[in-house]
Short mmCIF file of C-alpha atoms and ligand atoms in Angstrom, two decimals:
data_model
loop_
_atom_site.label_atom_id
_atom_site.label_comp_id
_atom_site.label_asym_id
_atom_site.label_seq_id
_atom_site.Cartn_x
_atom_site.Cartn_y
_atom_site.Cartn_z
CA MET A 256 62.09 -48.40 -44.94
CA SER A 257 59.94 -51.46 -45.37
CA ALA A 258 56.18 -51.07 -45.41
CA LEU A 259 55.82 -53.03 -42.18
CA LYS A 260 58.36 -50.78 -40.50
CA LEU A 261 56.43 -47.69 -41.61
CA ILE A 262 53.26 -49.13 -40.12
CA GLU A 263 55.10 -49.86 -36.87
CA THR A 264 56.50 -46.32 -36.73
CA ALA A 265 53.09 -44.78 -37.31
CA ARG A 266 51.63 -46.93 -34.51
CA ASN A 267 54.39 -45.87 -32.05
CA GLU A 268 54.06 -42.19 -32.90
CA PHE A 269 50.32 -42.46 -32.45
CA LEU A 270 50.73 -44.08 -29.02
CA ALA A 271 53.29 -41.49 -27.87
CA GLU A 272 51.12 -38.56 -28.94
CA LEU A 273 47.96 -40.10 -27.58
CA GLU A 274 49.44 -39.81 -24.08
CA ASP A 275 49.60 -36.03 -24.44
CA VAL A 276 46.10 -35.46 -25.75
CA GLY A 277 44.29 -33.31 -23.19
CA GLU A 278 40.73 -32.07 -22.75
CA ASP A 279 41.01 -29.30 -25.34
CA LEU A 280 38.49 -30.01 -28.10
CA ASN A 281 40.65 -28.50 -30.89
CA GLN A 282 43.62 -30.56 -29.85
CA ILE A 283 41.52 -33.73 -29.87
CA GLU A 284 40.19 -32.99 -33.35
CA ASN A 285 43.67 -32.18 -34.72
CA PHE A 286 45.01 -35.41 -33.37
CA ARG A 287 42.16 -37.42 -34.86
CA SER A 288 42.51 -35.91 -38.33
CA THR A 289 46.32 -36.26 -38.28
CA TYR A 290 46.05 -40.02 -37.88
CA LEU A 291 42.54 -41.14 -38.72
CA GLY A 292 41.31 -38.38 -41.07
CA ARG A 293 40.61 -38.82 -44.76
CA LYS A 294 44.06 -37.43 -45.57
CA GLY A 295 45.68 -38.66 -42.33
CA LYS A 296 48.71 -40.85 -41.79
CA VAL A 297 46.77 -44.13 -41.77
CA ALA A 298 44.99 -43.29 -45.03
CA SER A 299 48.27 -42.39 -46.71
CA LEU A 300 49.85 -45.69 -45.60
CA PHE A 301 47.17 -47.49 -47.61
CA SER A 302 48.84 -46.11 -50.75
CA LEU A 303 51.72 -48.53 -50.03
CA MET A 304 49.44 -51.28 -51.32
CA GLY A 305 50.04 -50.07 -54.86
CA ASN A 306 53.79 -50.76 -54.68
CA ALA A 307 53.53 -54.11 -52.93
CA SER A 308 54.19 -57.35 -54.80
CA ASN A 309 51.31 -59.70 -55.38
CA GLU A 310 52.59 -62.00 -52.77
CA ASP A 311 53.12 -59.40 -50.05
CA ARG A 312 49.91 -57.56 -50.70
CA PRO A 313 47.45 -59.69 -48.56
CA ALA A 314 49.67 -59.55 -45.48
CA LEU A 315 50.23 -55.81 -45.94
CA GLY A 316 46.48 -55.34 -46.32
CA ASN A 317 45.87 -57.21 -43.08
CA SER A 318 48.48 -55.12 -41.23
CA LEU A 319 47.00 -51.86 -42.52
CA ASN A 320 43.45 -52.87 -41.53
CA LYS A 321 44.66 -53.92 -38.12
CA LEU A 322 46.48 -50.61 -37.69
CA LYS A 323 43.38 -48.68 -38.65
CA ASN A 324 41.12 -50.68 -36.31
CA ASP A 325 43.55 -50.56 -33.39
CA LEU A 326 44.12 -46.82 -33.62
CA THR A 327 40.41 -46.16 -33.98
CA THR A 328 39.65 -48.21 -30.87
CA LEU A 329 42.46 -46.59 -28.88
CA PHE A 330 41.28 -43.14 -29.89
CA GLU A 331 37.69 -43.89 -28.90
CA ASN A 332 38.82 -45.25 -25.53
CA LYS A 333 40.84 -42.13 -24.95
CA LEU A 334 37.81 -39.95 -25.76
CA ALA A 335 35.66 -41.89 -23.29
CA GLU A 336 38.34 -41.50 -20.64
CA ILE A 337 38.54 -37.73 -21.18
CA ASN A 338 34.76 -37.36 -20.94
CA SER A 339 34.52 -39.32 -17.75
CA SER A 340 37.30 -37.36 -16.09
CA LYS A 341 35.56 -34.12 -17.09
CA GLN A 342 32.37 -35.39 -15.51
CA LYS A 343 34.22 -36.33 -12.35
CA ALA A 344 35.81 -32.89 -12.06
CA GLN A 345 32.34 -31.41 -12.23
CA ASP A 346 31.05 -33.74 -9.52
CA ASP A 347 34.00 -32.86 -7.30
CA SER A 348 33.15 -29.17 -7.57
CA ILE A 349 30.06 -29.86 -5.44
CA ASP A 350 31.37 -29.79 -1.89
CA LEU A 351 28.77 -31.57 0.20
CA SER A 352 30.52 -30.63 3.42
CA LEU A 353 30.03 -26.88 2.86
CA PRO A 354 27.57 -25.36 5.34
CA SER A 355 24.36 -24.31 3.58
CA LYS A 356 23.38 -20.68 3.07
CA GLN A 357 21.59 -19.33 6.11
CA ARG A 358 18.00 -18.50 5.37
CA ARG A 359 16.81 -15.54 7.39
CA LEU A 360 13.17 -15.52 8.22
CA GLY A 361 11.51 -12.11 8.41
CA SER A 362 9.63 -11.23 11.56
CA ILE A 363 7.16 -8.64 12.75
CA HIS A 364 8.86 -5.47 14.00
CA ILE A 365 8.65 -5.05 17.76
CA LEU A 366 6.66 -1.83 17.37
CA GLU A 367 4.09 -3.57 15.23
CA GLN A 368 3.91 -6.39 17.81
CA THR A 369 3.36 -3.83 20.57
CA LEU A 370 0.66 -2.09 18.53
CA SER A 371 -1.13 -5.41 18.06
CA GLU A 372 -1.05 -6.06 21.81
CA ILE A 373 -2.47 -2.62 22.53
CA LYS A 374 -5.21 -3.08 19.95
CA GLU A 375 -6.18 -6.47 21.35
CA ILE A 376 -6.45 -5.14 24.90
CA TYR A 377 -8.78 -2.30 23.92
CA GLN A 378 -10.80 -4.42 21.53
CA SER A 379 -11.42 -6.83 24.41
CA ILE A 380 -13.29 -4.04 26.26
CA GLY A 381 -15.37 -2.81 23.35
CA PHE A 382 -13.21 -0.27 21.49
CA HIS A 383 -13.27 -0.21 17.70
CA VAL A 384 -10.15 0.56 15.67
CA ALA A 385 -10.09 3.55 13.32
CA TYR A 386 -7.40 5.36 11.34
CA GLY A 387 -7.02 8.92 10.15
CA PRO A 388 -4.81 11.23 8.08
CA GLU A 389 -1.13 11.80 8.87
CA VAL A 390 -1.15 14.97 6.80
CA ASP A 391 -3.95 17.13 8.07
CA ASP A 392 -5.12 20.71 8.17
CA ASP A 393 -4.29 23.02 11.01
CA TYR A 394 -7.94 23.00 12.06
CA HIS A 395 -8.13 19.27 12.89
CA ASN A 396 -4.70 19.06 14.46
CA PHE A 397 -5.02 22.26 16.55
CA THR A 398 -7.95 24.60 16.30
CA ALA A 399 -10.81 22.13 16.74
CA LEU A 400 -8.95 20.75 19.76
CA ASN A 401 -9.22 24.09 21.45
CA ILE A 402 -5.66 25.08 20.59
CA PRO A 403 -6.04 28.56 19.02
CA GLU A 404 -3.36 30.04 16.78
CA HIS A 405 -1.28 31.80 19.38
CA HIS A 406 -1.94 29.42 22.21
CA PRO A 407 1.27 28.43 24.02
CA ALA A 408 0.26 24.76 23.71
CA ARG A 409 1.30 24.90 20.07
CA ASP A 410 4.85 25.29 21.26
CA MET A 411 4.58 22.07 23.24
CA GLN A 412 4.70 20.30 19.91
CA ASP A 413 7.12 21.79 17.49
CA THR A 414 5.40 21.18 14.23
CA PHE A 415 6.43 20.18 10.70
CA PHE A 416 4.42 22.42 8.42
CA ILE A 417 3.70 21.41 4.81
CA ASP A 418 2.27 24.86 4.15
CA PRO A 419 0.82 27.47 6.56
CA GLU A 420 -2.48 25.53 6.77
CA THR A 421 -1.23 21.95 6.52
CA VAL A 422 0.82 19.95 9.02
CA LEU A 423 2.24 16.51 9.61
CA ARG A 424 -0.01 15.69 12.53
CA THR A 425 1.70 16.17 15.88
CA HIS A 426 -0.63 13.72 17.62
CA THR A 427 -3.36 11.23 16.78
CA SER A 428 -5.86 13.53 18.50
CA ASN A 429 -6.72 14.97 15.07
CA VAL A 430 -8.65 11.75 14.41
CA GLN A 431 -10.87 12.34 17.47
CA VAL A 432 -12.16 15.37 15.63
CA HIS A 433 -12.70 13.51 12.34
CA LEU A 434 -14.54 10.68 14.09
CA MET A 435 -16.83 13.00 16.03
CA GLU A 436 -17.55 15.09 12.92
CA GLU A 437 -18.56 11.94 11.04
CA GLN A 438 -20.57 10.11 13.70
CA ASP A 439 -23.09 10.75 16.41
CA PRO A 440 -22.46 9.50 19.94
CA PRO A 441 -22.11 7.02 21.54
CA LEU A 442 -18.70 6.35 20.09
CA ARG A 443 -15.76 4.33 21.33
CA TYR A 444 -12.56 4.11 19.30
CA ILE A 445 -8.85 3.67 19.48
CA VAL A 446 -6.73 5.18 16.72
CA PRO A 447 -3.20 3.87 16.16
CA GLY A 448 -0.86 5.83 13.94
CA LYS A 449 2.33 7.73 13.26
CA VAL A 450 2.88 11.27 14.50
CA TYR A 451 5.64 13.77 13.78
CA ARG A 452 7.42 16.35 15.92
CA ASN A 453 10.23 18.65 15.10
CA GLU A 454 11.84 18.36 18.50
CA ALA A 455 15.22 17.61 20.05
CA ILE A 456 16.09 13.96 19.55
CA GLY A 457 17.08 11.96 22.62
CA TYR A 458 16.75 8.50 24.15
CA LYS A 459 12.98 8.93 24.57
CA SER A 460 12.13 11.48 21.85
CA TYR A 461 12.31 11.12 18.10
CA CYS A 462 10.99 13.18 15.18
CA LEU A 463 8.59 10.36 14.28
CA PHE A 464 6.79 8.04 16.67
CA HIS A 465 3.55 6.15 17.16
CA GLN A 466 0.55 6.91 19.30
CA VAL A 467 -2.69 5.18 20.08
CA GLU A 468 -5.49 7.64 20.67
CA GLY A 469 -8.59 6.62 22.60
CA ILE A 470 -11.94 8.32 22.65
CA TYR A 471 -15.19 7.40 24.38
CA ILE A 472 -18.26 9.62 24.21
CA ASN A 473 -21.62 8.84 25.74
CA GLU A 474 -24.35 10.36 27.88
CA ARG A 475 -22.78 9.46 31.19
CA VAL A 476 -19.03 9.09 31.31
CA SER A 477 -16.95 9.66 34.43
CA PHE A 478 -13.33 10.30 35.21
CA GLY A 479 -13.48 7.11 37.31
CA GLU A 480 -14.24 5.12 34.15
CA LEU A 481 -11.26 6.70 32.43
CA LYS A 482 -9.03 5.67 35.35
CA GLY A 483 -10.46 2.16 35.38
CA CYS A 484 -9.93 1.80 31.64
CA LEU A 485 -6.29 2.90 31.78
CA GLU A 486 -5.51 0.82 34.88
CA PHE A 487 -6.94 -2.20 33.11
CA PHE A 488 -4.74 -1.46 30.13
CA VAL A 489 -1.56 -1.12 32.19
CA LYS A 490 -2.25 -4.36 34.07
CA GLN A 491 -2.86 -6.25 30.83
CA MET A 492 0.19 -4.79 29.16
CA PHE A 493 2.73 -4.90 31.98
CA GLY A 494 1.31 -7.34 34.52
CA ARG A 495 -0.43 -6.72 37.85
CA LYS A 496 2.69 -5.69 39.72
CA LYS A 497 3.80 -2.79 37.53
CA ASN A 498 3.87 0.57 39.33
CA MET A 499 1.79 3.30 37.69
CA ARG A 500 0.56 6.71 38.77
CA PHE A 501 -1.88 9.35 37.58
CA ARG A 502 -0.47 12.85 37.69
CA PRO A 503 -2.55 16.02 37.16
CA SER A 504 -1.64 17.75 33.91
CA TYR A 505 -2.92 20.17 31.33
CA PHE A 506 -4.16 19.76 27.76
CA PRO A 507 -6.30 22.37 26.00
CA PHE A 508 -8.69 19.66 24.77
CA THR A 509 -9.40 18.00 28.13
CA GLU A 510 -10.60 19.21 31.51
CA PRO A 511 -9.52 17.87 33.94
CA SER A 512 -6.37 16.39 32.42
CA ALA A 513 -3.87 13.85 33.68
CA GLU A 514 -0.82 11.94 32.63
CA VAL A 515 0.09 8.36 33.43
CA ASP A 516 3.62 7.44 34.39
CA ILE A 517 5.09 3.96 34.59
CA TRP A 518 8.00 3.08 36.85
CA ASP A 519 11.12 2.53 34.75
CA GLU A 520 13.06 -0.22 36.53
CA GLU A 521 16.17 0.33 34.41
CA ARG A 522 16.49 4.06 35.05
CA LYS A 523 14.85 4.05 38.50
CA LYS A 524 12.48 6.85 37.59
CA TRP A 525 8.99 7.49 36.25
CA MET A 526 8.40 7.56 32.51
CA GLU A 527 5.33 9.27 31.05
CA ILE A 528 3.43 7.02 28.65
CA LEU A 529 0.18 8.87 28.04
CA GLY A 530 -1.93 11.96 28.41
CA CYS A 531 -5.67 11.79 29.12
CA GLY A 532 -8.67 13.63 30.45
CA MET A 533 -12.35 14.42 30.11
CA VAL A 534 -13.04 15.88 26.66
CA ASP A 535 -13.35 19.65 26.99
CA PRO A 536 -16.91 20.95 26.28
CA ALA A 537 -15.39 23.39 23.75
CA VAL A 538 -14.18 20.43 21.65
CA LEU A 539 -17.61 18.81 21.81
CA GLU A 540 -19.14 22.05 20.63
CA ASN A 541 -16.65 22.34 17.76
CA VAL A 542 -17.83 19.00 16.34
CA GLY A 543 -21.52 19.82 16.88
CA TYR A 544 -22.20 17.65 19.95
CA ASP A 545 -24.36 19.02 22.76
CA PRO A 546 -21.98 19.34 25.74
CA SER A 547 -24.86 19.48 28.20
CA ARG A 548 -25.90 16.01 27.11
CA PHE A 549 -22.68 14.22 26.09
CA HIS A 550 -19.45 13.66 27.95
CA GLY A 551 -16.42 11.66 27.21
CA TYR A 552 -12.89 10.80 27.96
CA ALA A 553 -9.88 10.63 25.70
CA PHE A 554 -6.28 9.55 25.94
CA GLY A 555 -3.21 9.39 23.76
CA MET A 556 -0.37 6.98 24.49
CA GLY A 557 3.17 6.67 23.15
CA VAL A 558 3.76 3.24 21.64
CA GLU A 559 7.58 3.42 21.58
CA ARG A 560 7.74 4.29 25.27
CA ILE A 561 5.41 1.43 26.15
CA ALA A 562 7.59 -0.97 24.14
CA MET A 563 10.74 0.46 25.75
CA LEU A 564 9.38 -0.18 29.24
CA LYS A 565 7.99 -3.60 28.46
CA TYR A 566 10.96 -4.95 26.51
CA LYS A 567 13.72 -3.01 28.29
CA ILE A 568 14.81 -1.08 25.21
CA ASN A 569 17.01 1.80 26.30
CA ASP A 570 16.82 4.14 23.31
CA ILE A 571 13.91 5.10 21.04
CA ARG A 572 16.29 5.40 18.08
CA HIS A 573 16.76 1.60 18.02
CA PHE A 574 13.25 1.24 16.59
CA TYR A 575 14.26 3.19 13.50
CA SER A 576 17.83 1.99 12.97
CA GLY A 577 16.80 -1.04 10.90
CA ASP A 578 19.58 -2.96 12.67
CA VAL A 579 18.89 -6.66 12.25
CA ARG A 580 20.73 -7.46 15.49
CA PHE A 581 18.20 -5.34 17.35
CA MET A 582 15.16 -6.69 15.56
CA GLU A 583 16.21 -10.33 15.90
CA GLN A 584 15.93 -10.06 19.68
CA PHE A 585 12.18 -9.82 19.39
CA VAL A 586 11.34 -12.62 16.98
N1 LIG B 149 -2.31 14.52 22.21
C1 LIG B 149 -1.58 14.48 23.45
C2 LIG B 149 -0.07 14.44 23.13
O1 LIG B 149 0.26 14.11 22.04
C3 LIG B 149 -1.92 13.29 24.27
C4 LIG B 149 -3.31 13.32 24.72
C5 LIG B 149 -3.64 13.95 25.91
C6 LIG B 149 -4.32 12.78 23.99
C7 LIG B 149 -4.91 13.98 26.37
C8 LIG B 149 -5.62 12.82 24.42
C9 LIG B 149 -5.90 13.44 25.63
O2 LIG B 149 -6.62 12.30 23.75
O3 LIG B 149 -7.19 13.46 26.09
O4 LIG B 149 0.71 14.71 23.98
#
């Protein structure tokens, strides 16, 4: 075969194979070295120069140089083409029409919102906010509150005992005792917090719930003031039109004692939201106050029940389910 023919054949083979070169980096490098490498087909064609006659040699040289330049240019163009199509594939993988990820914003739990409302109402009439221990000794939870060891009132609140002397508090009333032990009257506090009861679970009772305790001690305190304070609270919390009633009751730590019920529109019946009364002189004596000089009232309200009535929540267990669908209703 003549030298020119060999050059032509090499060019055609190169063009045919170039078509099939894909994106694979090894394949690209193999192809390059097969044709344009130091020991490639183009380089070996240059050895034809040695056999050419003096008169053919310049033309053959020109053809070989042209072949080398052409193939180099074609190969470089092909590389550029491959790179740009890779880039385009990457760009196409960004689908601008896809809906964006939904960002959920956290919100304050409805119980915490209710607690804040309660705190604000009492702070507006001069109550301070205090907190106390959730794990407490039997004395502060029961005995100091005039509930002796075998008193039937201890059965009213089935208790979680940590050990025979230590309990998960069954009410926030334990903090009344701590506050009065630590301070002299006058004293006016509300105490929000968690309480625990080992009782049957139902739509309005759970083993854990929140209370806000209230205590006011001074030289002259009347039951009328207690009523006025709680009526004010109910009006602020539920609006002027909400039906409420005081009902006589019994607590070992108050005398007289009462409970407040709120009309439950959903169930068409009364729901108890708090207990209250005039602090029993025995409790005042237990903390070292002089009961002939100081009087006071106290109350303890259930936060879940207040939230249930206000926001029409039909089961106390919703507060603890962690169900986002529930919580999102109160953002
Ligand atoms: N501790 C009572 C309970 O958990 C509620 C209560 C009643 C609190 C009367 C008081 C009070 O401070 O005076 O059922």
